């Protein structure tokens, strides 16, 4: 594809507009772009409105503070996940516009007002204990510029609650189903809507739940088509993927 | 409790109606009854209408044939589970009134017409592949004298099918929910009815189903109360327990 | 079944007693009832004598206090499971008639005196370490209006202890067997009584116990018929199911 | 939403155009639609160009033949997965336009020429042993009307093969990554493209592969965002979901 | 066997030496003894020199103190396992002759001087981290009256250490091999001695050790005959069994 | 220990009775003995009455035939385990005194009449499906010269059967408990006798039995002291160990 | 690194020796080399004496035959692993110099006589059942030009056998330890030699061996330093790695 | 091999230069050496420049301090792994030249300046969270005298980072790849270099990571040849083995 730009450069070398040394240097850069690394760069680099993302678990308060302080000198929104409140307290000192979502354990800094998508992502939770993971989904999707509808506590133990919200769910472009215990919610929703369903197993439950394994296996074995699964408690991953699909 | 019968025996010994040797022999039998072993005997022995049960897996055709031939000399119904067709062929030679249920892989011999219960057991299956296990549940419950209603293929992938049968399900005294894959059916039914639900995970499915483990964990972690679980594919166990509860 | 009420409504529309708009609104409500959601409502709604149940794990002290304070304005008994003592201390401030069961970790509030069942539930434990789970079974069953007999420390390591209590166990309408370690108690009881046995594996034990997995697998593989299993340490679930069966 | 059609029916009852009995019967059907079951019906029913899908595993040759013979009387395309060659031989007798894909183990019958999508799905495989699953993905996506590009044998053991196909992969609207063994392909692709990646773990491998568990865990734990996972070897599920996303 | 004592009693009833009521009462006691419960009683009851055993895990300091205080009024040795130091501090207040083994976490009270066995038990450990479990084995065996030889830190990473102690090991009547990590010690000893080897897997190790599972599986799969296994970290169980065998 | 024989040899070298070369050769043999390898040799070598043991799984018919043919030229009894019938047919051609135990799948050749032990080993089985493993235990123990008592089908589902055989069990010097499913038999026996109990989990069962894992975990977690465990289905291992203990 | 060759090419373009189109084409190739893909090519490409490797599992007889027939037109040695005998029969038709190793299940074709290494690889096996995997190690190492010493049946159940071969083992440059069951051999060797030890767990064993998991975990948890592990039964992988190390 | 020294000794005994007693004593020492135990001694003993290694986990501060204090009286370098900072504080009191690496959690004492190897070990990490394990690899390899190159944060989520360091990686004699989550780094590197790759799975990750199991299985199933695996988080083991290979 970049063959044209290579030819153009070679002509400039031939013409003497570009020296051999300069040409060699430029070409040594090219491979990354020829191989599509520009995609990676797009993926990683900070374009207007794209948030910078920091995964805080395993980082010290000082590290998180330093990273956000640096990022704050640029124009992009910032998202920090799995952040403890003391991290937020430290961040706020030098970044007063930071916001902490206690439930989702996220720090966000909004530097620009991204236009939200017309279509929306439905984030559906089975029980109140699944809310922290669901909120991480929602916060992630929102800072990436998506409209989000939260539908909570509609687990299958009282399935009429789910039906009363069905219009809202089926109106979404993509659905994220967050559930622990036996994770049946994902299957039931998958059987009711014809949109992609991203299932997030949570570690909520006890006994033979085995840290979310029960919900994970349930969701992988869902008898409903159109469902795929992310890692246990991985709200960020589901929100990121839902954003990708919602923006297609 | 049997203290009276012991006293009576002792009196007969005292009176000489029973010799010391006879008395000793009789008393050596008693302990079993004193300890409640009569219950076990009731449990195991053949009372009118109670079927004899043979678990055929791991037995030879000859053994199964011999056992049923012997049992057929008595007055009780007979149930053989996990029976191969060739076992039935052999049994039929000496026991022409034997009946083979291909789906449930059971051989039954009806020697007397048990009056069926007024209340009934609902045996509900998620998909057609769960039918063999469900049929083992139903055959077991029926030969124990229960009225059974079969409700098939009402898995959550098309939940409206389940709702169209809800009256039949909620009318039962006890419900057996048979499902493989993610086993969500048990949770959904548990959330809709206020009767005991016996969940039977099946080994139906593939991939990360792990021989029924997925459905088993789902059912154990059900967010619906009133549900308990038997072993994977254990149709007989569920049918036996459902019969116990239905006859309470 | 509700077809009669539908017909009645239609007649009232025909007669002009009910306007078309009113009729449409009422009919849009009906499905929930037609589909048996009244059952769910029964299941969830507060009828006289039915306790409200709160699962406290993962809730804050303030939340638990607030929920019980609100519930206390109504006439029903209240049951809160997995409650820490400090939750109770907070609840007591505004709800002085609350009672805390240290062993079962339950808070209960009795608002009315439910007549107990004639039949009773036997709650049998293998060892003293299984008592907290067993007590959760018992407290749950009692606040649902069941008579309960506790039979403790009769594990199979000293099986004569079990036999000395056999009359009390066999007299029950349903038996709950609570055991950790190798969970053999459930099988032994299942072989001795002809009543439904609900087995509760506990996480008691060490080494290759794997958090209750050992007892769970044992109970699922019980060679005794008439036994089913709930999740590890799930005393509430067993108590709820036992109550259902005891009241049949 | 259907409130209008309800009003219309009520008016016809009022006017006497529809009798009370007829009206009641019609209304008893409505709930399914009011609850959004029309969605399910759309989902399940046969619209022009939507294939009928039969999962053949666990079905007999006769059953598969019968189902397809019946479906063939209608106008829709037909897809049968996990079909043995002898099933195809039987189907061909009454349905000569049936086609068998040996690799994917699918039977397809094309009754109409669906216009393919402009955008395409990239189906990428790590090794030649993953091809059967990948082909099931592709056949599924194609019969649902999607353009598909197959990119095979580009596993990370020789990563330059992957890079030589990167343009084709990044040009897709959605990517399906099929890999067994350590399943690293999904992570590498997820790090190179900014499109949704559906990861399909396969059971290919040996030793501590544990029937695909190794690839499954790898994919769930992918350090690349934008990736979700379906069940082991579940080519149909991935193809169905990819089609959903591609058509958004 | 007790048939003679039954006959004797019956004769006394016949002769009038024993009344019918007395006879009935005595006979109602017999079953326990006839069934071998005397064995259980022997097993549990306190004969001279047999220690009382308390498993402290899950008990409060007060409970442990109370139990030992009561037992101390009798003449038997006392062994408490898994005892925290604070338990010992409390016990010492009322039982000054109590002794605490920090390593084994045992409290022992010696009330009488049991003659030690002539034969001895070899307790062999792989590494220093296995010493706490090994010490529990040794303390248990000693308070049951066995001579014990401790052979420590002879793991297979430096197998010449093991060989230098081989005479001591082969001289034992029974060998207890305590090892974590890969548990190879049990196999190597099993291949070198012709005495029963009791293998105790410990939870020592990290990474894919999985809480002792690695050593447990190793020991169960030992290619050496004459080896059997107890639960992970179960020093008491191994010591108790070794004592049984040593006293045969 | 062998220091005396070394000195004696050195003296003979000094005296010239043994040449330097001969002496060096002899000494090069010694280390094995000095390190206790004589024990190994004793362990492995063929003393009168000790059987030679061949594990047939994974060997060809020809190999098994050849090995036994060679062994038959010596004076020892022979035991081949996991032997298929066709192996026996081949062996019989050149070794007519070979005997095949269909149930245990063992080939034995008795060359001398070993005097049986006075004490005996009790081999107890839960169900008829456990008999093959139990028979391997018994055959192994017998060919090693032990008296064996078989007690079959006394599983806990009908515990009175076990009690009727209790005298026979408690009379043994060592008990082998063979059980599949939930493996409760080992715990119950361990609670009733004060002899070492060797528990053999079998792979008998289905569903969540997981190839014997259920029984294995049960037995490892037994609440009864004095019990240890061998590998799943390892009848030979249990028989060998029981023989060791019985001969102490 | 290749910057010089880029400069040289640019100069030739400048000089007109190479046209712009030719230059562009050549440069489009370069990235692969600049990124080190030449390494991969070296790794994969066929240099004199390096064998071509075919993994036969999952391939048809025809495919294997075709691949080898094609490869045979070149000058390199050929190695096919996991080959069935019928594959060999087919290959031999067109490639008469092919050789089949029944034990290792390999087909090899030697086209040139590679000089063997001076140093050697010791391939050590625990039991005879591990020989097929060990032979795959040896055949792989040999066709890659390594001298190999096979040391068989020296498992720890008779550890003196291992010691008698210790000189041969410690003389190697790298040791491959092949063992199933409890896999203790790797640890014992790791404790005796100061060379890299590659441990190959095999699926040999039964019961709680779980398809090689037992040996795998043992080897990963080895208390001996200098040991690393390859996949279960992966003889080729171990042979390939041993060759790499031996040639350093 | 030592046969010559044995002959020499025997001659001296014969000549009377060595008395019989002296000769016997010397010979009783020989076995250890004849059996290659000198190798073990070499392996364990302290040669100039070889560090002493202490594994601190499970040891008290006092123990670590005491061991290092003692070792410090000798001339060798010292390495303590898994050391807490307070251990270092204590060590420093009597050993002021001790150095603490916070990240690797190692204490090192350099007593002599070992000449570093010419070849180097590349220690490559996927993410920043893997650094502690990677640093343990590096510190271990360095104190054993190896030159080490650290290449960090080059995980496959941004694969161009890896390529920019490829020259450095391919220049190494042996590569250690440290990665958590899905562990794909090891496979990608294994496909790019033709040097031995030691893969270290880390417990970094969450959800279905299962404490490093995900990365462990990935690495064992790597489709790239030339890769082997050590235990989860076992940085020391990888560093030790890399040193062995680097010095070949």
PDB file of C-alpha atoms in Angstrom, chain F residues 16 34 38 40 61 65 67 93 95 99 102 109 113 115 117-118 120 134 138 178 185 199 212 221 229 231 244:
ATOM      1  CA  UNK F  16      48.297 -62.264  49.095  1.00  0.00           C
ATOM      2  CA  UNK F  34      27.471 -50.124  52.346  1.00  0.00           C
ATOM      3  CA  UNK F  38      21.363 -54.820  50.221  1.00  0.00           C
ATOM      4  CA  UNK F  40      16.963 -52.824  47.981  1.00  0.00           C
ATOM      5  CA  UNK F  61       1.112 -60.320  24.841  1.00  0.00           C
ATOM      6  CA  UNK F  65       4.518 -64.429  27.815  1.00  0.00           C
ATOM      7  CA  UNK F  67       8.793 -62.648  30.989  1.00  0.00           C
ATOM      8  CA  UNK F  93       1.016 -72.520  26.342  1.00  0.00           C
ATOM      9  CA  UNK F  95       3.344 -72.421  31.590  1.00  0.00           C
ATOM     10  CA  UNK F  99      -4.022 -69.460  36.789  1.00  0.00           C
ATOM     11  CA  UNK F 102     -10.968 -63.043  35.520  1.00  0.00           C
ATOM     12  CA  UNK F 109       1.783 -69.139  39.136  1.00  0.00           C
ATOM     13  CA  UNK F 113       3.259 -73.586  49.100  1.00  0.00           C
ATOM     14  CA  UNK F 115       2.592 -71.002  54.837  1.00  0.00           C
ATOM     15  CA  UNK F 117      -0.060 -65.895  58.092  1.00  0.00           C
ATOM     16  CA  UNK F 118      -2.052 -66.519  61.265  1.00  0.00           C
ATOM     17  CA  UNK F 120      -5.540 -61.965  58.344  1.00  0.00           C
ATOM     18  CA  UNK F 134     -10.852 -55.610  45.752  1.00  0.00           C
ATOM     19  CA  UNK F 138      -6.882 -60.028  47.756  1.00  0.00           C
ATOM     20  CA  UNK F 178     -12.381 -50.422  48.685  1.00  0.00           C
ATOM     21  CA  UNK F 185     -17.107 -46.738  53.624  1.00  0.00           C
ATOM     22  CA  UNK F 199      -8.459 -46.880  51.718  1.00  0.00           C
ATOM     23  CA  UNK F 212     -12.450 -41.569  41.171  1.00  0.00           C
ATOM     24  CA  UNK F 221     -10.474 -35.953  54.202  1.00  0.00           C
ATOM     25  CA  UNK F 229      -4.996 -43.749  51.026  1.00  0.00           C
ATOM     26  CA  UNK F 231      -3.987 -44.266  44.296  1.00  0.00           C
ATOM     27  CA  UNK F 244       3.801 -55.508  54.797  1.00  0.00           C
TER      28      UNK F 244
END
